[in-house]
């Protein structure tokens, strides 16, 4: 497995979710499919949008809140830049952030990168699991954070300690049941050490018809 090609969110109501992601500005980035798989608490992952400046962070956060998202961390300055965290109506947690602390122009609503952060119980073990399946490491900070090289993918794949990720998002780390997330690549189906499911990429549409 050498590529990360698609990301599917499993949601209770695909039509409602499609309306939300269209309003949020992410209708072409994620796939949606119906699922009633039981899940409680933290689902073990988050999606992070990297943008160029605070005005763009505010634009995405505002659009998400107007479309029904729940605020988890208000957009604010931090040591690393500026960002905020919201939970979509389907339960997916989204972080929007920039390394810039000052605006250089108006909100562009442009996304520089989409990062999928998988919460790992053992970052080193999960790193080796993915390396054994053909992914190359682009960045690594010991047992805390690993980012893989995915140059041909619309997403960046990264591993973060589960409890550290939950803390960063402002939610309790406990959770049970389905992740309600499926990753697609040029691979046979498999499941990683933390229960994240991979499946072979198919040419299915990115979102269901409204």
Tab-separated table of C-alpha atoms in Angstrom:
chain	number	residue	atom	x	y	z
A	1	UNK	CA	0.000	0.000	0.000
A	2	UNK	CA	1.645	3.211	-1.173
A	3	UNK	CA	-1.176	5.729	-1.458
A	4	UNK	CA	-4.006	7.226	0.567
A	5	UNK	CA	-6.697	7.993	-1.989
A	6	UNK	CA	-10.030	8.574	-0.255
A	7	UNK	CA	-11.734	9.163	3.049
A	8	UNK	CA	-15.297	8.091	3.812
A	9	UNK	CA	-17.321	9.320	6.768
A	10	UNK	CA	-20.124	7.034	7.880
A	11	UNK	CA	-23.114	9.127	8.931
A	12	UNK	CA	-26.657	8.505	10.118
A	13	UNK	CA	-28.172	10.891	7.555
A	14	UNK	CA	-26.123	11.291	4.349
A	15	UNK	CA	-28.426	13.975	2.919
A	16	UNK	CA	-28.141	16.176	6.017
A	17	UNK	CA	-24.393	15.562	6.171
A	18	UNK	CA	-24.020	16.500	2.515
A	19	UNK	CA	-25.806	19.796	3.142
A	20	UNK	CA	-23.483	20.506	6.085
A	21	UNK	CA	-20.272	19.750	4.203
A	22	UNK	CA	-21.412	21.783	1.219
A	23	UNK	CA	-22.025	24.772	3.515
A	24	UNK	CA	-18.703	24.122	5.288
A	25	UNK	CA	-16.923	24.105	1.921
A	26	UNK	CA	-15.770	20.476	2.043
A	27	UNK	CA	-18.265	18.651	-0.178
A	28	UNK	CA	-15.527	17.527	-2.595
A	29	UNK	CA	-13.009	16.462	0.051
A	30	UNK	CA	-14.905	13.677	1.830
A	31	UNK	CA	-17.142	10.801	0.819
A	32	UNK	CA	-20.286	10.006	2.779
A	33	UNK	CA	-22.248	6.815	3.298
A	34	UNK	CA	-25.035	5.744	5.602
A	35	UNK	CA	-24.248	3.850	8.795
A	36	UNK	CA	-25.972	3.271	12.102
A	37	UNK	CA	-22.922	1.588	13.668
A	38	UNK	CA	-22.956	2.311	17.416
A	39	UNK	CA	-20.364	4.758	18.701
A	40	UNK	CA	-19.961	6.750	21.904
A	41	UNK	CA	-17.570	9.481	23.017
A	42	UNK	CA	-14.344	10.257	21.186
A	43	UNK	CA	-14.142	8.351	17.902
A	44	UNK	CA	-10.350	8.408	17.928
A	45	UNK	CA	-9.604	10.726	15.008
A	46	UNK	CA	-9.903	14.283	13.778
A	47	UNK	CA	-9.595	16.109	10.485
A	48	UNK	CA	-7.515	19.254	10.371
A	49	UNK	CA	-7.661	22.005	7.762
A	50	UNK	CA	-4.490	24.026	7.318
A	51	UNK	CA	-5.139	27.484	5.882
A	52	UNK	CA	-3.077	30.621	5.258
A	53	UNK	CA	-4.318	33.168	7.799
A	54	UNK	CA	-6.686	33.844	10.736
A	55	UNK	CA	-9.387	35.410	8.528
A	56	UNK	CA	-9.689	32.137	6.616
A	57	UNK	CA	-9.836	30.151	9.868
A	58	UNK	CA	-12.699	32.392	10.993
A	59	UNK	CA	-14.450	31.937	7.650
A	60	UNK	CA	-14.442	28.141	7.870
A	61	UNK	CA	-15.314	28.062	11.576
A	62	UNK	CA	-18.154	30.529	11.040
A	63	UNK	CA	-19.546	28.555	8.091
A	64	UNK	CA	-19.431	25.334	10.132
A	65	UNK	CA	-21.208	26.898	13.117
A	66	UNK	CA	-23.861	28.469	10.878
A	67	UNK	CA	-24.483	25.025	9.353
A	68	UNK	CA	-25.026	23.384	12.738
A	69	UNK	CA	-21.585	22.459	14.084
A	70	UNK	CA	-20.890	22.566	17.818
A	71	UNK	CA	-17.915	24.633	19.048
A	72	UNK	CA	-15.296	22.678	21.007
A	73	UNK	CA	-12.541	25.314	21.073
A	74	UNK	CA	-13.245	28.888	19.953
A	75	UNK	CA	-10.840	30.243	17.354
A	76	UNK	CA	-7.973	31.943	19.184
A	77	UNK	CA	-4.248	32.681	19.056
A	78	UNK	CA	-1.843	30.081	20.417
A	79	UNK	CA	1.892	29.550	20.616
A	80	UNK	CA	1.764	27.822	17.215
A	81	UNK	CA	-0.536	30.282	15.420
A	82	UNK	CA	-4.318	30.609	15.320
A	83	UNK	CA	-7.081	28.022	15.205
A	84	UNK	CA	-10.319	26.552	16.498
A	85	UNK	CA	-12.132	23.214	16.763
A	86	UNK	CA	-15.744	22.233	15.964
A	87	UNK	CA	-17.775	19.038	15.955
A	88	UNK	CA	-19.900	18.473	12.834
A	89	UNK	CA	-23.527	17.350	13.278
A	90	UNK	CA	-22.476	13.823	12.206
A	91	UNK	CA	-19.963	13.734	15.094
A	92	UNK	CA	-16.736	14.246	13.138
A	93	UNK	CA	-14.305	16.655	14.810
A	94	UNK	CA	-12.677	19.299	12.616
A	95	UNK	CA	-9.782	21.559	13.492
A	96	UNK	CA	-9.060	24.653	11.387
A	97	UNK	CA	-5.671	26.279	11.935
A	98	UNK	CA	-2.920	28.472	10.520
A	99	UNK	CA	0.647	29.109	11.590
A	100	UNK	CA	0.125	32.819	10.846
A	101	UNK	CA	-0.996	35.133	13.627
A	102	UNK	CA	-1.859	38.131	11.438
A	103	UNK	CA	-3.968	38.525	8.307
A	104	UNK	CA	-2.419	39.528	5.017
A	105	UNK	CA	-5.755	39.979	3.241
A	106	UNK	CA	-9.431	38.966	3.267
A	107	UNK	CA	-10.732	35.450	3.873
A	108	UNK	CA	-9.918	33.347	0.805
A	109	UNK	CA	-11.800	30.166	1.891
A	110	UNK	CA	-8.859	28.286	0.401
A	111	UNK	CA	-7.547	25.071	1.998
A	112	UNK	CA	-3.789	24.494	1.916
A	113	UNK	CA	-3.908	20.946	3.327
A	114	UNK	CA	-6.317	18.434	4.854
A	115	UNK	CA	-4.712	16.272	7.531
A	116	UNK	CA	-6.297	13.108	8.923
A	117	UNK	CA	-5.080	12.638	12.488
A	118	UNK	CA	-5.482	9.072	13.758
A	119	UNK	CA	-5.325	8.670	17.525
A	120	UNK	CA	-2.959	5.774	18.238
A	121	UNK	CA	-2.648	3.897	21.511
A	122	UNK	CA	1.008	3.199	20.618
A	123	UNK	CA	2.346	5.637	18.032
A	124	UNK	CA	5.603	3.731	17.470
A	125	UNK	CA	3.810	0.421	16.855
A	126	UNK	CA	1.301	2.020	14.472
A	127	UNK	CA	4.119	3.819	12.658
A	128	UNK	CA	5.870	0.498	12.038
A	129	UNK	CA	2.585	-1.085	10.944
A	130	UNK	CA	2.154	1.524	8.204
A	131	UNK	CA	5.822	1.507	7.205
A	132	UNK	CA	5.514	-2.259	6.711
A	133	UNK	CA	2.654	-1.528	4.305
A	134	UNK	CA	4.669	0.814	2.135
A	135	UNK	CA	4.159	4.277	3.581
A	136	UNK	CA	7.246	6.464	4.027
A	137	UNK	CA	7.644	8.673	7.088
A	138	UNK	CA	7.866	12.393	6.316
A	139	UNK	CA	8.062	13.725	9.894
A	140	UNK	CA	8.453	12.004	13.236
A	141	UNK	CA	8.574	13.252	16.810
A	142	UNK	CA	9.354	10.092	18.752
A	143	UNK	CA	6.303	8.411	20.193
A	144	UNK	CA	4.206	11.582	20.003
A	145	UNK	CA	3.533	12.323	16.331
A	146	UNK	CA	4.226	10.783	12.934
A	147	UNK	CA	3.349	12.220	9.527
A	148	UNK	CA	3.551	10.088	6.402
A	149	UNK	CA	4.583	11.142	2.915
A	150	UNK	CA	1.464	11.050	0.730
A	151	UNK	CA	2.433	13.228	-2.261
A	152	UNK	CA	-0.241	11.894	-4.632
A	153	UNK	CA	-3.061	12.075	-2.077
A	154	UNK	CA	-5.526	14.905	-1.410
A	155	UNK	CA	-4.942	14.198	2.295
A	156	UNK	CA	-2.009	14.003	4.670
A	157	UNK	CA	-2.048	11.008	7.025
A	158	UNK	CA	-0.672	11.426	10.537
A	159	UNK	CA	-0.568	9.537	13.827
A	160	UNK	CA	-0.999	11.265	17.181
A	161	UNK	CA	-1.205	9.726	20.638
A	162	UNK	CA	-4.917	9.204	21.327
A	163	UNK	CA	-4.981	11.009	24.661
A	164	UNK	CA	-2.803	13.855	23.392
A	165	UNK	CA	-5.076	14.253	20.373
A	166	UNK	CA	-8.201	14.350	22.532
A	167	UNK	CA	-6.603	16.963	24.786
A	168	UNK	CA	-5.655	19.097	21.798
A	169	UNK	CA	-9.249	18.921	20.537
A	170	UNK	CA	-10.774	19.713	23.924
A	171	UNK	CA	-12.673	16.426	24.397
A	172	UNK	CA	-12.398	13.458	26.806
A	173	UNK	CA	-10.286	10.631	25.399
A	174	UNK	CA	-12.731	7.848	26.244
A	175	UNK	CA	-14.915	6.345	23.543
A	176	UNK	CA	-16.275	3.015	22.350
A	177	UNK	CA	-17.729	1.438	19.225
A	178	UNK	CA	-17.208	2.296	15.584
A	179	UNK	CA	-14.836	5.008	14.346
A	180	UNK	CA	-17.361	5.616	11.540
A	181	UNK	CA	-14.438	6.237	9.231
A	182	UNK	CA	-13.057	4.273	6.287
A	183	UNK	CA	-9.825	4.997	4.447
A	184	UNK	CA	-9.214	4.012	0.849
A	185	UNK	CA	-5.977	3.200	-0.938
A	186	UNK	CA	-4.359	0.985	-3.558
A	187	UNK	CA	-4.480	-1.893	-1.123
A	188	UNK	CA	-6.388	-4.930	-0.038
A	189	UNK	CA	-8.694	-4.370	2.903
A	190	UNK	CA	-7.050	-4.371	6.318
A	191	UNK	CA	-7.511	-2.897	9.802
A	192	UNK	CA	-4.753	-1.072	11.676
A	193	UNK	CA	-3.821	-1.668	15.349
A	194	UNK	CA	-6.366	0.926	16.536
A	195	UNK	CA	-9.258	-0.446	14.515
A	196	UNK	CA	-9.184	2.014	11.610
A	197	UNK	CA	-10.418	0.214	8.494
A	198	UNK	CA	-8.821	0.492	5.056
A	199	UNK	CA	-10.543	-0.643	1.891
A	200	UNK	CA	-9.653	-0.783	-1.785
A	201	UNK	CA	-10.314	2.490	-3.601
A	202	UNK	CA	-13.395	2.482	-5.814
A	203	UNK	CA	-14.622	5.074	-8.318
A	204	UNK	CA	-17.706	5.859	-6.212
A	205	UNK	CA	-18.963	9.482	-6.223
A	206	UNK	CA	-17.555	11.711	-3.539
A	207	UNK	CA	-20.968	12.562	-2.080
A	208	UNK	CA	-24.493	11.230	-2.441
A	209	UNK	CA	-27.002	13.092	-4.548
A	210	UNK	CA	-28.794	15.772	-2.472
